[in-house]
Coordinates of N, CA, C and O and ligand atoms in Angstrom, one line a residue:
M24 N 4.1 10.3 -12.3 CA 3.1 9.2 -12.4 C 1.8 10.0 -11.9 O 1.8 10.3 -10.9
S25 N 0.8 10.2 -12.6 CA -0.4 10.8 -12.1 C -1.4 9.7 -11.6 O -2.0 8.7 -12.4
V26 N -1.9 9.8 -10.4 CA -2.9 8.9 -9.7 C -3.9 9.5 -9.3 O -4.0 10.5 -8.7
R27 N -5.1 9.1 -9.5 CA -6.4 9.4 -8.9 C -7.3 8.3 -8.3 O -7.1 7.2 -8.6
L28 N -8.2 8.7 -7.5 CA -8.9 7.6 -6.9 C -10.1 7.4 -7.9 O -10.8 8.2 -8.4
D29 N -10.1 6.2 -8.6 CA -10.8 5.7 -9.5 C -12.3 5.6 -9.0 O -13.4 5.7 -9.3
H30 N -12.2 4.2 -7.9 CA -13.5 4.3 -7.3 C -13.3 3.3 -6.1 O -12.0 2.9 -5.5
I31 N -14.1 3.1 -5.1 CA -14.5 2.2 -4.0 C -15.4 1.2 -4.0 O -16.3 1.3 -4.6
G32 N -14.7 0.2 -4.1 CA -15.6 -1.3 -4.1 C -16.1 -1.6 -2.8 O -15.3 -1.7 -1.9
I33 N -17.4 -1.8 -2.6 CA -17.9 -2.3 -1.6 C -18.7 -3.6 -1.8 O -19.7 -3.9 -2.8
A34 N -18.5 -4.9 -1.0 CA -19.0 -5.9 -1.1 C -20.3 -5.9 -0.6 O -20.4 -5.7 0.5
V35 N -21.1 -6.4 -1.3 CA -22.7 -6.5 -0.7 C -23.3 -7.9 -1.0 O -22.9 -8.5 -2.0
K36 N -24.2 -8.5 -0.2 CA -24.9 -9.6 -0.5 C -26.0 -9.3 -1.6 O -26.2 -10.2 -2.2
D37 N -26.9 -8.2 -1.4 CA -28.1 -8.3 -2.2 C -27.6 -6.9 -3.1 O -28.1 -5.8 -2.4
L38 N -27.5 -7.1 -4.2 CA -27.3 -5.8 -5.2 C -28.4 -4.9 -5.3 O -28.2 -3.6 -4.9
D39 N -29.5 -5.5 -5.3 CA -30.9 -4.5 -5.4 C -31.1 -3.9 -4.1 O -31.4 -2.7 -4.1
A40 N -30.9 -4.2 -3.1 CA -31.0 -3.9 -1.6 C -30.1 -2.8 -1.5 O -30.4 -1.6 -0.9
A41 N -28.8 -2.9 -1.9 CA -27.7 -1.9 -1.8 C -28.2 -0.8 -2.8 O -27.6 0.5 -2.3
L42 N -28.4 -0.9 -4.0 CA -28.8 0.2 -4.7 C -30.2 1.1 -4.1 O -30.4 2.1 -4.3
G43 N -30.9 0.1 -3.3 CA -32.2 0.8 -2.8 C -31.7 1.8 -2.0 O -32.4 2.8 -1.6
V44 N -30.2 1.7 -1.3 CA -29.7 2.5 -0.4 C -28.9 3.6 -0.8 O -29.1 4.8 -0.7
F45 N -27.9 3.4 -1.8 CA -27.0 4.2 -2.2 C -27.8 4.9 -3.6 O -27.3 6.2 -3.7
R46 N -28.6 4.4 -4.3 CA -29.2 5.1 -5.3 C -30.2 6.1 -4.8 O -30.6 7.2 -5.3
D47 N -31.3 5.1 -4.2 CA -32.6 5.8 -3.9 C -32.6 6.7 -2.9 O -33.2 7.7 -2.7
L48 N -32.2 6.2 -1.6 CA -31.8 7.1 -0.5 C -30.8 8.1 -0.4 O -31.1 9.6 -0.3
F49 N -29.7 7.9 -1.2 CA -28.5 8.8 -1.0 C -28.8 9.6 -2.6 O -27.9 10.6 -2.6
G50 N -29.4 9.1 -3.4 CA -29.6 10.0 -4.6 C -28.3 10.0 -5.6 O -28.4 10.9 -6.5
L51 N -27.7 8.7 -5.5 CA -26.8 8.6 -6.5 C -27.1 8.4 -7.7 O -28.2 7.5 -7.9
S52 N -26.7 8.6 -9.0 CA -26.7 8.0 -10.2 C -26.4 6.7 -10.2 O -25.4 6.4 -9.7
F53 N -27.0 6.1 -11.4 CA -26.6 4.7 -11.7 C -26.6 4.3 -13.0 O -27.7 4.5 -13.6
K54 N -25.5 3.6 -13.5 CA -25.4 3.5 -14.9 C -25.7 1.9 -15.5 O -25.2 1.5 -16.5
G55 N -26.3 1.2 -14.4 CA -26.9 -0.2 -14.8 C -25.7 -1.4 -14.3 O -24.9 -1.1 -13.7
I56 N -26.0 -2.8 -14.1 CA -25.4 -3.5 -13.9 C -24.7 -4.3 -14.9 O -25.2 -4.5 -15.9
E57 N -23.4 -4.8 -14.6 CA -22.5 -5.5 -15.4 C -21.9 -6.6 -14.9 O -21.6 -6.6 -13.6
E58 N -22.0 -7.8 -15.4 CA -21.4 -8.9 -14.8 C -20.2 -9.3 -15.2 O -19.7 -9.0 -16.3
V59 N -19.2 -9.9 -14.5 CA -17.8 -10.3 -14.9 C -17.8 -11.5 -14.3 O -17.6 -12.0 -13.3
P60 N -18.2 -12.6 -15.4 CA -18.3 -14.0 -15.1 C -17.0 -14.6 -14.7 O -17.2 -15.5 -13.7
E61 N -15.8 -14.1 -15.1 CA -14.6 -15.0 -14.6 C -14.5 -14.6 -13.1 O -13.5 -15.4 -12.3
Q62 N -15.0 -13.5 -12.5 CA -14.9 -13.3 -11.0 C -16.0 -13.4 -10.2 O -16.0 -13.4 -9.2
R63 N -17.0 -14.4 -11.1 CA -18.2 -14.5 -10.5 C -19.1 -13.4 -9.5 O -19.1 -13.6 -8.4
V64 N -19.1 -12.1 -10.2 CA -19.6 -11.3 -9.4 C -20.3 -10.3 -10.8 O -20.0 -10.4 -11.7
K65 N -21.3 -9.5 -10.2 CA -21.9 -8.4 -10.8 C -21.7 -7.1 -10.2 O -21.8 -7.2 -8.7
V66 N -21.5 -6.1 -10.9 CA -21.2 -4.9 -10.3 C -22.3 -3.7 -10.7 O -22.7 -4.0 -11.8
A67 N -22.3 -2.8 -10.0 CA -22.8 -1.6 -10.3 C -22.2 -0.4 -9.9 O -21.7 -0.4 -8.8
F68 N -21.9 0.4 -10.8 CA -21.2 1.7 -10.6 C -22.0 3.0 -10.3 O -23.1 3.1 -11.1
L69 N -21.7 3.6 -9.4 CA -22.7 4.9 -9.0 C -21.7 6.2 -9.1 O -20.9 6.1 -8.3
P70 N -21.4 6.9 -9.8 CA -20.5 8.1 -9.8 C -21.0 9.0 -8.6 O -22.1 9.3 -8.3
V71 N -19.8 9.4 -8.0 CA -19.8 10.7 -7.1 C -18.8 11.6 -7.3 O -17.7 11.2 -7.1
G72 N -19.1 12.7 -7.6 CA -18.1 13.9 -8.0 C -17.2 13.1 -8.9 O -17.4 12.7 -10.0
D73 N -15.9 13.3 -8.6 CA -14.9 12.6 -9.6 C -14.5 11.0 -9.4 O -13.8 10.7 -10.2
T74 N -15.2 10.4 -8.6 CA -14.8 9.2 -8.3 C -16.5 8.6 -8.3 O -17.1 9.0 -9.1
K75 N -16.3 7.0 -8.2 CA -17.5 6.3 -8.4 C -17.8 5.0 -7.0 O -16.3 4.9 -6.5
L76 N -18.6 4.8 -6.4 CA -18.8 3.6 -5.7 C -19.0 2.5 -6.7 O -19.8 2.6 -7.6
E77 N -18.5 1.3 -6.4 CA -18.6 0.0 -7.0 C -19.4 -1.0 -6.3 O -18.4 -1.4 -5.2
L78 N -20.8 -1.2 -6.5 CA -21.0 -2.0 -5.7 C -20.8 -3.4 -6.1 O -21.2 -3.8 -7.4
L79 N -20.5 -4.4 -5.3 CA -20.2 -5.8 -5.8 C -21.0 -6.7 -5.2 O -20.9 -7.0 -4.1
A80 N -21.6 -7.7 -5.9 CA -22.5 -8.9 -5.3 C -21.6 -10.2 -6.0 O -21.7 -10.1 -7.3
A81 N -22.0 -11.2 -5.3 CA -21.4 -12.6 -6.0 C -22.5 -13.1 -6.8 O -23.8 -12.9 -6.3
T82 N -21.9 -13.7 -7.7 CA -23.0 -14.3 -8.5 C -22.9 -15.8 -8.1 O -23.5 -16.9 -8.9
G83 N -22.0 -16.6 -7.3 CA -21.9 -17.7 -7.0 C -20.9 -17.9 -5.8 O -20.1 -16.9 -5.4
P84 N -21.0 -19.1 -5.2 CA -20.2 -18.9 -3.9 C -18.9 -19.3 -3.8 O -18.1 -19.2 -2.9
Q85 N -18.1 -19.6 -5.0 CA -16.4 -19.3 -5.2 C -15.9 -18.2 -5.5 O -14.6 -18.4 -5.4
G86 N -16.6 -17.3 -5.9 CA -15.7 -16.4 -6.2 C -15.0 -15.4 -5.1 O -15.1 -15.7 -4.1
P87 N -14.4 -14.3 -5.4 CA -13.5 -13.7 -4.3 C -14.5 -13.1 -3.6 O -14.2 -12.6 -2.3
V88 N -15.5 -12.2 -4.1 CA -16.5 -11.4 -3.4 C -17.4 -12.3 -2.3 O -17.2 -11.9 -1.3
A89 N -17.6 -13.6 -2.7 CA -18.4 -14.5 -2.1 C -17.5 -14.8 -0.6 O -17.9 -14.7 0.5
K90 N -16.2 -15.0 -1.2 CA -15.3 -15.5 0.1 C -15.0 -14.3 1.0 O -15.0 -14.5 2.2
F91 N -14.9 -13.3 0.4 CA -14.7 -12.0 1.1 C -15.7 -11.9 2.1 O -15.6 -11.6 3.6
I92 N -17.2 -11.9 1.7 CA -18.2 -11.6 2.6 C -18.2 -12.9 3.8 O -18.4 -12.5 4.9
E93 N -18.1 -14.1 3.1 CA -18.0 -15.1 4.1 C -17.0 -14.8 5.3 O -17.3 -15.2 6.6
R94 N -15.8 -14.5 4.9 CA -15.0 -14.1 6.0 C -15.0 -12.9 6.8 O -14.7 -12.9 8.0
R95 N -15.5 -11.7 6.1 CA -15.3 -10.6 6.7 C -16.6 -9.6 7.0 O -16.8 -8.7 7.3
G96 N -17.7 -10.3 6.2 CA -19.0 -9.5 6.2 C -19.1 -8.5 5.0 O -18.1 -8.4 4.3
E97 N -20.0 -7.9 5.0 CA -20.3 -6.7 3.8 C -19.6 -5.7 4.2 O -19.0 -5.4 5.4
G98 N -19.2 -4.8 3.4 CA -18.3 -3.7 3.5 C -17.4 -3.2 2.5 O -17.4 -3.8 1.5
V99 N -16.5 -2.3 3.1 CA -15.4 -2.1 1.8 C -14.7 -2.9 1.6 O -14.0 -3.7 2.4
H100 N -14.5 -3.3 0.3 CA -13.7 -4.5 -0.1 C -12.5 -3.8 -0.7 O -11.2 -4.6 -0.8
H101 N -12.5 -2.8 -1.6 CA -10.9 -2.3 -2.1 C -11.1 -0.9 -2.3 O -12.4 -0.2 -2.7
I102 N -9.9 -0.4 -2.6 CA -9.9 1.0 -3.4 C -9.1 0.9 -4.7 O -8.3 0.0 -4.9
A103 N -9.7 1.8 -5.5 CA -9.4 1.6 -7.0 C -8.4 2.7 -7.4 O -9.0 3.9 -7.3
L104 N -7.3 3.0 -8.0 CA -6.4 3.9 -7.9 C -6.4 3.8 -9.8 O -5.7 2.8 -10.1
H105 N -6.7 4.9 -10.3 CA -6.4 5.0 -11.7 C -5.0 5.2 -11.9 O -4.3 6.4 -11.5
V106 N -4.2 4.5 -12.9 CA -3.0 4.8 -13.3 C -2.8 5.2 -14.8 O -3.8 4.2 -15.5
E107 N -2.0 5.9 -15.4 CA -2.0 6.1 -16.8 C -1.2 4.8 -17.7 O -1.8 4.7 -18.9
D108 N -0.3 4.3 -16.9 CA 0.3 3.1 -17.7 C 0.3 2.1 -16.6 O 1.3 1.7 -15.8
L109 N -0.5 1.1 -16.7 CA -0.6 -0.2 -15.7 C 0.9 -1.0 -15.6 O 1.0 -1.1 -14.7
E110 N 0.9 -1.2 -16.9 CA 2.3 -2.3 -16.9 C 3.6 -1.5 -16.3 O 4.1 -2.1 -15.4
K111 N 3.8 -0.3 -16.7 CA 4.9 0.6 -16.2 C 4.8 0.7 -14.7 O 5.6 0.6 -13.9
T112 N 3.5 1.1 -14.3 CA 3.3 1.2 -13.0 C 3.6 0.0 -11.9 O 4.0 0.1 -11.0
M113 N 3.1 -1.2 -12.5 CA 3.2 -2.5 -12.0 C 4.9 -2.8 -11.9 O 5.3 -3.2 -10.7
A114 N 5.5 -2.6 -13.0 CA 6.8 -2.9 -12.9 C 7.8 -2.1 -11.8 O 8.5 -2.5 -11.0
Q115 N 7.2 -0.9 -11.7 CA 7.8 0.1 -10.9 C 7.8 -0.4 -9.4 O 8.6 -0.4 -8.6
L116 N 6.4 -0.8 -9.0 CA 6.1 -1.2 -7.7 C 6.6 -2.5 -7.1 O 7.4 -2.4 -6.3
K117 N 6.7 -3.4 -8.2 CA 7.4 -4.7 -8.2 C 8.9 -4.6 -7.8 O 9.2 -5.2 -6.8
E118 N 9.5 -3.8 -8.5 CA 10.9 -3.3 -8.1 C 11.0 -3.1 -6.8 O 12.2 -3.2 -6.2
Q119 N 10.2 -2.3 -6.3 CA 10.2 -1.6 -5.0 C 9.7 -2.8 -3.6 O 9.6 -2.5 -2.5
G120 N 9.4 -4.3 -4.3 CA 9.0 -5.0 -3.4 C 7.6 -5.3 -2.9 O 7.2 -6.2 -2.2
I121 N 6.8 -4.4 -3.8 CA 5.2 -4.6 -3.6 C 4.7 -5.8 -4.2 O 5.1 -6.3 -5.5
R122 N 4.0 -6.8 -3.5 CA 3.3 -7.8 -3.8 C 2.3 -7.8 -4.6 O 1.3 -6.9 -4.2
F123 N 1.6 -8.4 -5.6 CA 0.6 -8.4 -6.4 C -0.2 -9.7 -6.1 O 0.4 -10.6 -6.2
I124 N -1.6 -9.5 -6.6 CA -2.3 -10.8 -6.5 C -2.4 -11.1 -8.0 O -2.3 -12.4 -8.4
D125 N -2.5 -10.1 -8.9 CA -2.6 -10.2 -10.2 C -1.2 -10.1 -10.8 O -0.7 -9.0 -10.5
E126 N -0.3 -11.0 -11.4 CA 0.8 -10.8 -11.9 C 1.0 -10.2 -13.0 O 1.8 -9.5 -13.7
E127 N -0.3 -10.3 -13.6 CA -0.6 -9.6 -15.1 C -1.8 -9.0 -15.2 O -2.7 -9.5 -14.6
P128 N -1.8 -7.7 -16.0 CA -3.2 -7.1 -15.9 C -4.1 -7.8 -16.5 O -3.9 -8.9 -17.2
R129 N -5.5 -7.8 -16.1 CA -6.5 -8.5 -16.7 C -7.6 -7.4 -16.8 O -7.7 -6.4 -16.4
Q130 N -8.8 -8.1 -17.6 CA -9.9 -7.4 -17.9 C -10.8 -7.1 -16.7 O -11.1 -8.1 -15.8
G131 N -11.4 -6.2 -16.5 CA -12.1 -5.7 -15.2 C -13.8 -5.1 -15.8 O -13.3 -5.1 -17.0
A132 N -14.3 -4.7 -14.7 CA -15.6 -4.3 -15.1 C -15.5 -2.7 -16.0 O -14.4 -2.2 -15.8
G133 N -16.2 -2.4 -16.5 CA -16.2 -1.4 -17.4 C -15.1 -0.9 -18.4 O -14.8 0.2 -18.7
G134 N -14.8 -2.0 -19.0 CA -13.5 -2.1 -19.9 C -12.4 -1.8 -19.7 O -11.3 -1.4 -20.3
A135 N -12.2 -1.7 -18.3 CA -10.8 -1.2 -17.6 C -9.8 -2.4 -17.9 O -10.2 -3.4 -17.5
R136 N -8.6 -2.4 -17.6 CA -7.6 -3.2 -17.4 C -7.0 -3.1 -15.9 O -7.0 -1.9 -15.4
I137 N -7.1 -4.1 -15.3 CA -6.8 -4.0 -13.7 C -5.7 -5.0 -13.5 O -5.4 -5.9 -13.9
A138 N -5.5 -4.7 -12.1 CA -4.6 -5.5 -11.3 C -4.6 -5.5 -9.9 O -4.9 -4.1 -9.5
F139 N -4.7 -6.3 -9.1 CA -4.9 -6.0 -7.7 C -3.6 -6.5 -6.9 O -2.9 -7.2 -7.4
V140 N -3.3 -5.3 -6.2 CA -2.0 -5.7 -5.2 C -2.4 -6.3 -3.9 O -3.5 -6.4 -3.6
H141 N -1.3 -7.1 -3.5 CA -1.8 -7.8 -2.4 C -2.0 -6.9 -0.9 O -1.0 -6.1 -0.9
P142 N -2.9 -7.3 -0.3 CA -3.0 -6.2 0.9 C -2.1 -6.4 1.7 O -1.7 -5.3 2.5
K143 N -1.1 -7.4 1.8 CA 0.2 -7.4 2.6 C 1.0 -6.4 2.6 O 1.8 -5.9 3.3
S144 N 0.9 -5.8 1.2 CA 2.1 -4.9 0.8 C 1.2 -3.3 1.1 O 2.0 -2.6 1.1
T145 N 0.1 -3.3 1.5 CA -0.7 -2.1 1.5 C -1.5 -1.8 2.9 O -2.6 -1.5 2.9
Y146 N -0.8 -2.5 3.9 CA -1.5 -2.3 5.3 C -3.0 -2.7 5.3 O -3.9 -2.3 6.1
G147 N -3.2 -3.8 4.7 CA -4.3 -4.6 5.0 C -5.5 -4.2 3.7 O -6.5 -4.7 4.1
V148 N -5.1 -3.4 3.3 CA -6.0 -2.5 2.4 C -5.9 -2.9 0.6 O -4.8 -3.2 0.2
L149 N -7.0 -3.8 0.3 CA -6.8 -4.2 -1.1 C -7.0 -3.1 -1.9 O -7.8 -2.3 -2.1
V150 N -5.8 -2.9 -2.9 CA -5.8 -1.8 -3.7 C -5.6 -2.5 -5.2 O -5.2 -3.6 -5.5
E151 N -6.7 -1.8 -6.0 CA -7.0 -2.2 -7.4 C -6.2 -1.1 -8.3 O -6.6 0.1 -7.8
L152 N -5.2 -1.7 -9.2 CA -5.0 -0.5 -10.2 C -5.7 -0.5 -11.3 O -5.9 -1.6 -11.7
C153 N -6.0 0.7 -11.8 CA -6.7 0.4 -12.9 C -6.4 1.2 -14.1 O -5.9 2.5 -13.8
E154 N -6.6 0.9 -15.5 CA -6.4 2.0 -16.6 C -7.4 1.9 -17.4 O -7.9 0.6 -17.8
R155 N -8.0 2.8 -17.7 CA -9.1 2.8 -18.5 C -8.4 3.6 -20.1 O -7.9 4.4 -20.2
Ligands
ZN25 ZN1 -12.9 -2.2 -8.4

């Protein structure tokens, strides 16, 4: 099983303001903003070496990012691990007692198929598995 860090998700209130910091001040490149309507979120990916930052801003009050910011404030939201075979990895982890938020893979930003692991299984860290 070959795994690498795909990206780090950061929850922000204002995407333009966050781009002003990470793109304009830190000089990261930026590939545009994408909306994921079913998650009520818009995202911007900023490549950094072999990985990326994913800035996440809520588009409505009910989505998971809005709720995260309400509870915990802005900041690191999740880390995403790239896996080659999402179904197989999920099945192996479930066999070992790892809990998932998403029981089945779903569509994520950037054309990826993703599933979130429950943070109770990963020391409080929200882990996204993604396959591209
Ligand atoms: Zn992500």
